[in-house]
């Protein structure tokens, strides 16, 4: 059966070595044995470098090449720094390179330098001998061993704090015979062996000897050791060829296995499922230790089960040299050789149950049933009935679905999914349907990313652990925008987290490409992003700025709907004028004000004025702020603009806000000047008059002790009149051409005010009043002289008398007069004015009205 | 009025924000409040509330320093230059006195860049000093919401500073998030247009967080105040309008002095629809108020009398149930009768400073009708000569200008000259301001030369775009010659002279001005809602200042499944006055709503009347 062709029985379990890619995309003359190499977890990125110590032609300048899991080159870069001693992948797919002097440089998959840090003085002075990178709970960690055989630990390379671990007791001139990192939850430790003593070193300076439980062999040295990815299991390889396998606290021994091979293994690593291990009992755990010597791969289980694989070594490599590279992943081991990329793992339970020879597990039955159904055989019914009778059908569907997910070949995936689908039609269960749909989606994505062009060789379990979002991020960081975009669309991820975000990333990348001209680049970005919602053009533009493409950034900012962002960035780019324009267009004047202020700070005055005049709204705003804060500037602006009317009013404003007469006169003269420049005759005249008035007032003040400050022309005359200075008043009257009406008002009012009612009477007779005689009556009433009223009532024309009386509030007299004259209109008017206060009069008037109407 | 959009929620929102801001500033603190915000804060909080939030003392913001108080102080101010200078002076004086204090400045509704720069200049700016206290609408009543920002009128229509329009747009966005997106929007005026586009921008900046709410408001009508200056320039004759003109209503609260209460104390009274008596008379023409009050007085008396003849048992229920209500009504009745008497006095007696209301009304009506031009000018001259209250004189002057689309230069100069003689030369500035605002203008005589000169001027600055727009606007100005006459004819705002108007049973909105004039704004609202847009009104609108716009929802969507609630909402309209609304317009719109079965919610930037509107343009330099 083809499904089990790569299976090997492994005790009670089965182990399989699946081929992920074969042949590899790289050139077949690639020499893995002579290179520094590393393979990443979750996806299998491969980085290779010419091993310097081998003395290649490049000398101190090796090339570092990064391949995807299928060996397709992603990037290559020339190593330009110091002596490179090794490379490793961090948990977020960055390449970490360690130099001999303890300098750590981090690159992304495209070989672009990201950042660096150093492992400290010890490493610089004494050189780094060996190092190991591990993935702990805090991220990617690094342990380096310096030339003094001291261990230096960094728990998280994103936050590099170097800690020095305790020394290994008894080490003098020889390095520890073997060591490895034991990742822990808060801080990690190192296991190191000095010949046949094993020590656990931690950062507190503690060092404790570990004694493997139940060790029967008697080695003189531990020559290799390995800790599983989850840090739970440990394997010690002795010079006698015996492996002690047990828990990492050395309290439990799983077994001791004698390989009868005392050579130091090329690689020793664990193949275990560290993703689901927590949920299973120890006995069920899929763990195995893998030992690699040239040409041979030995897999040993905890119960002394073993399998031996032969490794196809590179023919170009001198015999005895190992050319394969192994790397432990979360649920298996990656084995990369020149021709293939294999994956060694325990066969997942679901798969095992289905394809194991003679299996009667529910999954297997359902698979058979589906197969028979396709052959139109009645056996299908038989198998199905067995499942239904035992109530195992749901389990069978689940197993088939899970098995499909764990398979690498689409052919087998399809086979299992169709079996699951067949069984599912007899089980109405939402849960199973969800599982089925999710699995189909995940498989579709997995198959897409496993394509050799993308080359992310993930297992289903890894994908689940990594999460889809993380996978999308990785695709983005590998610039696989299209695939990421389609995955987002396919999974219907909300736009702002999904497709729009991808497009933003794409655009950010796009703006960094310098081979496309700005206009077409901006257009291309706009075309793509037009339909996407929630894209921040400002962010993209910021990226463009970072890569020194200002013009492109400005073009992109055209599309930014958020004015605040737009303006902020434009200002940052020094495009103050444009920023101002945009700020004005946004209608948010506050933004405009800040843009104006920035423009003012950054440019000289004349440039500033030229710029701001081109924006009428901004200009207005600037005027307003000047009015509040800088009046001189305001005047200068008006002057330059030949806006003399405004300028004149500014001067008037000044003259009104000062109390010092000389300043006031000066301002008024300035206003006069401006008015005449503006050819505003009225303004000229009025200002001249005001100046004259001020002069007159000063004169009067000198002649009398009265103050005329702040008085209008009218009030000045009034003041003169009530102080009996008729002559001066007459003089003013002439000077300011005060018309008769106003004059009469003034006279009547002031005479009544000072109580000169006789004079008032003679004044009334001096000439025919141009304002009638009602004002006389009003003034008499106002200044408490009702007795004077009759003198003038006769002068009021007959028909207006009643209304005149009413006007001055003499309702009684009005009523009497109206009743006397029997005028219907007057009576009516009087009645209306009676209101509640004059009930009696109202009655009288009513009576009179009734009489009139009766007639 | 059931299912009216409940605007009380806006007050709760403002209060909540205030609470959070106060809460973030731990401990006991003193408040220093901008005088113009006093009443506003009063409306949303109250003293008890402040005490609960740890407020110790409350001061008014003045230039005078406040050295007392605790070590934490909160300033609540409008973002004005003046307020910033005061605050800076306070902080400096504290520093001189070596008084350590923590400060916070709450800016209503938001901090402006100028404020920061001033504080920076003064050297008192620091991190976390300023917080935005976004008090938007204050619900003055169940159908009026106001930003209570009278400064907007001046800054938008005179200075051309659109800072506050951003606030207006913000308030609309806020309303839409609370009450759902308003599908139909109609607007008239320059500012309205800007607000509309700002609203769209702000909404799109908010992202697609479309409120899932069913919209509760079907129409939004946005009107600029400068579309209709005539209405606020007329003397008000509805009860509430008169109260505002005579006693001045602040933030929905009126302060009745001793002349009303007939006691020594003055009484602050909340004027809103919760007072059933007031809600009955507020919108009446004043002639109909007194008869109603006296009838009501009799009723109450009868109810009191009833108790005399009651059995003991009945009396008990009477006391427990009715008496309280009666007492309350009694109190309110006394106040309103008192107020009416004062109004009456104003109306009939006139005064030497204010002239005779009847005469003024007569002049106003003549101006509206466009008759007896000379008589009106003469009357205004008389006002000037007699030095009547300046705002009154100015009001008539502006009304004269607005109804005749600008005075002839001869009249303009003549009146201005006399005005300056009477009230002082500094009013050159007032005239200048009013001209800029378009309230008191000089009609263009030499049309051609003026445009030419403008063109020449602009050609120099080489801004062709603005030159073109300037030309078009100048041309528009030409068309607008005598626009008030044209518009009032087309919209039949003014009844034919000689027709009697029944004020007892009004048949249209004109009753708010004694049947002489239907407020232009209200007619526009009526037409917009009725026609669902401006269609067919083009030849009216082109005479009005500013441009117009309409945004209608797709008809097909309306016919969809949301029909039931959509239909309800389509009867609800929000009318937004940029630059303020008068109580007369409010009354007219209420009348319209009742007549046509709409619900009209009025939003405004402030409640204004003629005097308040004009005084914001009068230069007070000293």
CSV table of N, CA, C and O in Angstrom, one decimal, chain B residues 28-85:
chain,number,residue,atom,x,y,z
B,28,UNK,N,-9.5,66.8,46.0
B,28,UNK,CA,-10.3,68.0,46.1
B,28,UNK,C,-9.7,69.0,45.1
B,28,UNK,O,-8.5,69.2,45.0
B,29,UNK,N,-10.6,69.7,44.5
B,29,UNK,CA,-10.1,70.7,43.5
B,29,UNK,C,-11.1,71.9,43.5
B,29,UNK,O,-12.3,71.8,43.8
B,30,UNK,N,-10.5,73.0,43.0
B,30,UNK,CA,-11.4,74.2,42.8
B,30,UNK,C,-11.6,74.4,41.3
B,30,UNK,O,-10.8,74.0,40.5
B,31,UNK,N,-12.7,75.0,41.0
B,31,UNK,CA,-13.0,75.2,39.6
B,31,UNK,C,-12.9,76.7,39.3
B,31,UNK,O,-13.4,77.5,40.1
B,32,UNK,N,-12.4,77.1,38.2
B,32,UNK,CA,-12.4,78.4,37.7
B,32,UNK,C,-13.1,78.4,36.4
B,32,UNK,O,-12.6,77.7,35.5
B,33,UNK,N,-14.2,79.1,36.3
B,33,UNK,CA,-15.0,78.9,35.1
B,33,UNK,C,-15.1,80.2,34.3
B,33,UNK,O,-15.3,81.3,34.9
B,34,UNK,N,-15.0,80.0,33.0
B,34,UNK,CA,-15.2,81.1,32.0
B,34,UNK,C,-16.7,81.6,32.3
B,34,UNK,O,-17.6,80.8,32.3
B,35,UNK,N,-16.8,82.9,32.4
B,35,UNK,CA,-18.2,83.4,32.7
B,35,UNK,C,-19.2,83.0,31.6
B,35,UNK,O,-20.3,82.7,31.9
B,36,UNK,N,-18.7,82.9,30.4
B,36,UNK,CA,-19.7,82.5,29.3
B,36,UNK,C,-20.1,81.0,29.4
B,36,UNK,O,-21.0,80.6,28.8
B,37,UNK,N,-19.4,80.3,30.2
B,37,UNK,CA,-19.7,78.9,30.4
B,37,UNK,C,-20.5,78.6,31.6
B,37,UNK,O,-21.0,77.5,31.9
B,38,UNK,N,-20.7,79.6,32.5
B,38,UNK,CA,-21.3,79.4,33.8
B,38,UNK,C,-22.7,78.7,33.6
B,38,UNK,O,-23.0,77.7,34.2
B,39,UNK,N,-23.5,79.4,32.8
B,39,UNK,CA,-24.9,78.9,32.7
B,39,UNK,C,-24.9,77.5,32.0
B,39,UNK,O,-25.7,76.7,32.3
B,40,UNK,N,-24.0,77.4,31.0
B,40,UNK,CA,-23.9,76.1,30.3
B,40,UNK,C,-23.6,75.0,31.3
B,40,UNK,O,-24.3,73.9,31.3
B,41,UNK,N,-22.6,75.2,32.1
B,41,UNK,CA,-22.3,74.1,33.1
B,41,UNK,C,-23.4,73.9,34.1
B,41,UNK,O,-23.6,72.8,34.5
B,42,UNK,N,-24.0,75.0,34.5
B,42,UNK,CA,-25.2,74.9,35.4
B,42,UNK,C,-26.2,74.0,34.8
B,42,UNK,O,-26.8,73.2,35.5
B,43,UNK,N,-26.4,74.1,33.5
B,43,UNK,CA,-27.4,73.3,32.9
B,43,UNK,C,-27.1,71.8,32.9
B,43,UNK,O,-27.9,71.0,33.1
B,44,UNK,N,-25.8,71.5,32.8
B,44,UNK,CA,-25.5,70.1,32.7
B,44,UNK,C,-25.1,69.5,34.0
B,44,UNK,O,-25.1,68.3,34.2
B,45,UNK,N,-24.7,70.3,35.0
B,45,UNK,CA,-24.3,69.7,36.3
B,45,UNK,C,-25.1,70.1,37.5
B,45,UNK,O,-26.0,69.4,37.9
B,46,UNK,N,-24.8,71.2,38.0
B,46,UNK,CA,-25.4,71.6,39.3
B,46,UNK,C,-24.4,71.5,40.4
B,46,UNK,O,-23.5,70.7,40.3
B,47,UNK,N,-24.6,72.3,41.4
B,47,UNK,CA,-23.7,72.4,42.5
B,47,UNK,C,-23.5,71.0,43.3
B,47,UNK,O,-22.4,70.6,43.5
B,48,UNK,N,-24.6,70.4,43.5
B,48,UNK,CA,-24.6,69.1,44.3
B,48,UNK,C,-23.7,68.1,43.6
B,48,UNK,O,-22.8,67.5,44.2
B,49,UNK,N,-23.9,68.1,42.3
B,49,UNK,CA,-23.1,67.1,41.4
B,49,UNK,C,-21.6,67.4,41.5
B,49,UNK,O,-20.8,66.5,41.7
B,50,UNK,N,-21.3,68.7,41.5
B,50,UNK,CA,-19.9,69.1,41.5
B,50,UNK,C,-19.3,68.7,42.9
B,50,UNK,O,-18.2,68.2,43.0
B,51,UNK,N,-20.0,68.9,43.9
B,51,UNK,CA,-19.6,68.6,45.3
B,51,UNK,C,-19.2,67.1,45.4
B,51,UNK,O,-18.2,66.7,45.9
B,52,UNK,N,-20.1,66.3,44.8
B,52,UNK,CA,-19.9,64.9,44.8
B,52,UNK,C,-18.6,64.5,44.1
B,52,UNK,O,-18.0,63.5,44.4
B,53,UNK,N,-18.3,65.3,43.1
B,53,UNK,CA,-17.1,65.0,42.3
B,53,UNK,C,-15.8,65.6,42.9
B,53,UNK,O,-14.8,65.8,42.2
B,54,UNK,N,-15.9,66.1,44.1
B,54,UNK,CA,-14.7,66.6,44.8
B,54,UNK,C,-14.4,68.0,44.5
B,54,UNK,O,-13.3,68.5,44.6
B,55,UNK,N,-15.4,68.8,44.1
B,55,UNK,CA,-15.2,70.2,43.8
B,55,UNK,C,-15.4,71.0,45.1
B,55,UNK,O,-16.4,70.8,45.8
B,56,UNK,N,-14.4,71.8,45.4
B,56,UNK,CA,-14.5,72.6,46.6
B,56,UNK,C,-15.1,73.9,46.4
B,56,UNK,O,-16.2,74.2,46.8
B,57,UNK,N,-14.3,74.8,45.7
B,57,UNK,CA,-14.8,76.2,45.5
B,57,UNK,C,-15.0,76.4,44.0
B,57,UNK,O,-14.3,75.7,43.2
B,58,UNK,N,-15.8,77.3,43.7
B,58,UNK,CA,-16.0,77.6,42.3
B,58,UNK,C,-15.8,79.1,42.1
B,58,UNK,O,-16.4,79.9,42.8
B,59,UNK,N,-14.9,79.5,41.2
B,59,UNK,CA,-14.6,80.9,40.9
B,59,UNK,C,-15.0,81.2,39.5
B,59,UNK,O,-15.1,80.3,38.6
B,60,UNK,N,-15.1,82.5,39.3
B,60,UNK,CA,-15.3,83.0,37.9
B,60,UNK,C,-14.0,83.4,37.3
B,60,UNK,O,-13.2,84.0,38.1
B,61,UNK,N,-13.7,83.1,36.1
B,61,UNK,CA,-12.5,83.5,35.5
B,61,UNK,C,-12.5,85.0,35.1
B,61,UNK,O,-13.3,85.4,34.3
B,62,UNK,N,-11.6,85.7,35.8
B,62,UNK,CA,-11.4,87.1,35.5
B,62,UNK,C,-10.0,87.4,35.4
B,62,UNK,O,-9.1,86.5,35.6
B,63,UNK,N,-9.7,88.7,35.1
B,63,UNK,CA,-8.3,89.0,35.0
B,63,UNK,C,-7.7,89.0,36.4
B,63,UNK,O,-6.5,88.6,36.6
B,64,UNK,N,-8.5,89.3,37.4
B,64,UNK,CA,-8.0,89.3,38.8
B,64,UNK,C,-7.5,88.0,39.2
B,64,UNK,O,-8.1,86.9,39.0
B,65,UNK,N,-6.4,88.0,39.9
B,65,UNK,CA,-5.8,86.7,40.3
B,65,UNK,C,-6.6,86.1,41.5
B,65,UNK,O,-7.2,86.9,42.3
B,66,UNK,N,-6.5,84.8,41.6
B,66,UNK,CA,-7.2,84.1,42.7
B,66,UNK,C,-6.1,83.4,43.5
B,66,UNK,O,-5.6,82.4,43.0
B,67,UNK,N,-5.8,84.0,44.6
B,67,UNK,CA,-4.6,83.4,45.3
B,67,UNK,C,-5.1,82.3,46.3
B,67,UNK,O,-4.4,81.4,46.7
B,68,UNK,N,-6.4,82.4,46.7
B,68,UNK,CA,-6.9,81.4,47.6
B,68,UNK,C,-7.1,80.1,47.0
B,68,UNK,O,-6.7,79.8,45.8
B,69,UNK,N,-7.8,79.2,47.7
B,69,UNK,CA,-8.2,77.9,47.1
B,69,UNK,C,-7.1,76.8,47.4
B,69,UNK,O,-6.1,77.1,47.9
B,70,UNK,N,-7.5,75.6,47.1
B,70,UNK,CA,-6.6,74.5,47.4
B,70,UNK,C,-5.5,74.3,46.4
B,70,UNK,O,-5.2,75.2,45.6
B,71,UNK,N,-4.8,73.2,46.5
B,71,UNK,CA,-3.7,73.0,45.7
B,71,UNK,C,-4.0,72.3,44.4
B,71,UNK,O,-3.1,71.9,43.7
B,72,UNK,N,-5.3,72.2,44.0
B,72,UNK,CA,-5.6,71.7,42.7
B,72,UNK,C,-6.6,72.5,42.1
B,72,UNK,O,-7.6,72.9,42.8
B,73,UNK,N,-6.4,72.9,40.9
B,73,UNK,CA,-7.3,73.8,40.3
B,73,UNK,C,-7.6,73.4,38.8
B,73,UNK,O,-6.7,73.1,38.1
B,74,UNK,N,-8.9,73.5,38.5
B,74,UNK,CA,-9.3,73.2,37.1
B,74,UNK,C,-9.9,74.5,36.5
B,74,UNK,O,-10.8,75.1,37.1
B,75,UNK,N,-9.4,74.8,35.4
B,75,UNK,CA,-10.0,75.9,34.6
B,75,UNK,C,-10.9,75.3,33.5
B,75,UNK,O,-10.5,74.4,32.9
B,76,UNK,N,-12.1,75.9,33.5
B,76,UNK,CA,-13.0,75.4,32.4
B,76,UNK,C,-13.3,76.6,31.5
B,76,UNK,O,-13.9,77.6,31.9
B,77,UNK,N,-12.7,76.6,30.3
B,77,UNK,CA,-12.8,77.8,29.5
B,77,UNK,C,-13.1,77.5,28.0
B,77,UNK,O,-13.0,76.3,27.6
B,78,UNK,N,-13.5,78.5,27.3
B,78,UNK,CA,-13.5,78.4,25.9
B,78,UNK,C,-12.1,78.6,25.4
B,78,UNK,O,-11.3,79.4,26.0
B,79,UNK,N,-11.7,78.1,24.3
B,79,UNK,CA,-10.4,78.2,23.8
B,79,UNK,C,-10.1,79.6,23.2
B,79,UNK,O,-9.9,79.7,22.0
B,80,UNK,N,-10.1,80.6,24.0
B,80,UNK,CA,-9.9,82.0,23.5
B,80,UNK,C,-8.6,82.5,24.0
B,80,UNK,O,-8.1,82.1,25.1
B,81,UNK,N,-8.1,83.5,23.3
B,81,UNK,CA,-6.8,84.1,23.6
B,81,UNK,C,-6.9,84.8,25.0
B,81,UNK,O,-6.0,84.6,25.8
B,82,UNK,N,-8.0,85.4,25.2
B,82,UNK,CA,-8.2,86.2,26.4
B,82,UNK,C,-8.1,85.2,27.6
B,82,UNK,O,-7.4,85.5,28.6
B,83,UNK,N,-8.9,84.1,27.5
B,83,UNK,CA,-8.9,83.2,28.6
B,83,UNK,C,-7.5,82.7,28.9
B,83,UNK,O,-7.1,82.5,30.1
B,84,UNK,N,-6.7,82.4,27.9
B,84,UNK,CA,-5.4,81.9,28.0
B,84,UNK,C,-4.5,82.9,28.8
B,84,UNK,O,-3.7,82.5,29.6
B,85,UNK,N,-4.6,84.1,28.4
B,85,UNK,CA,-3.8,85.2,29.0
B,85,UNK,C,-4.2,85.3,30.5
B,85,UNK,O,-3.3,85.4,31.4
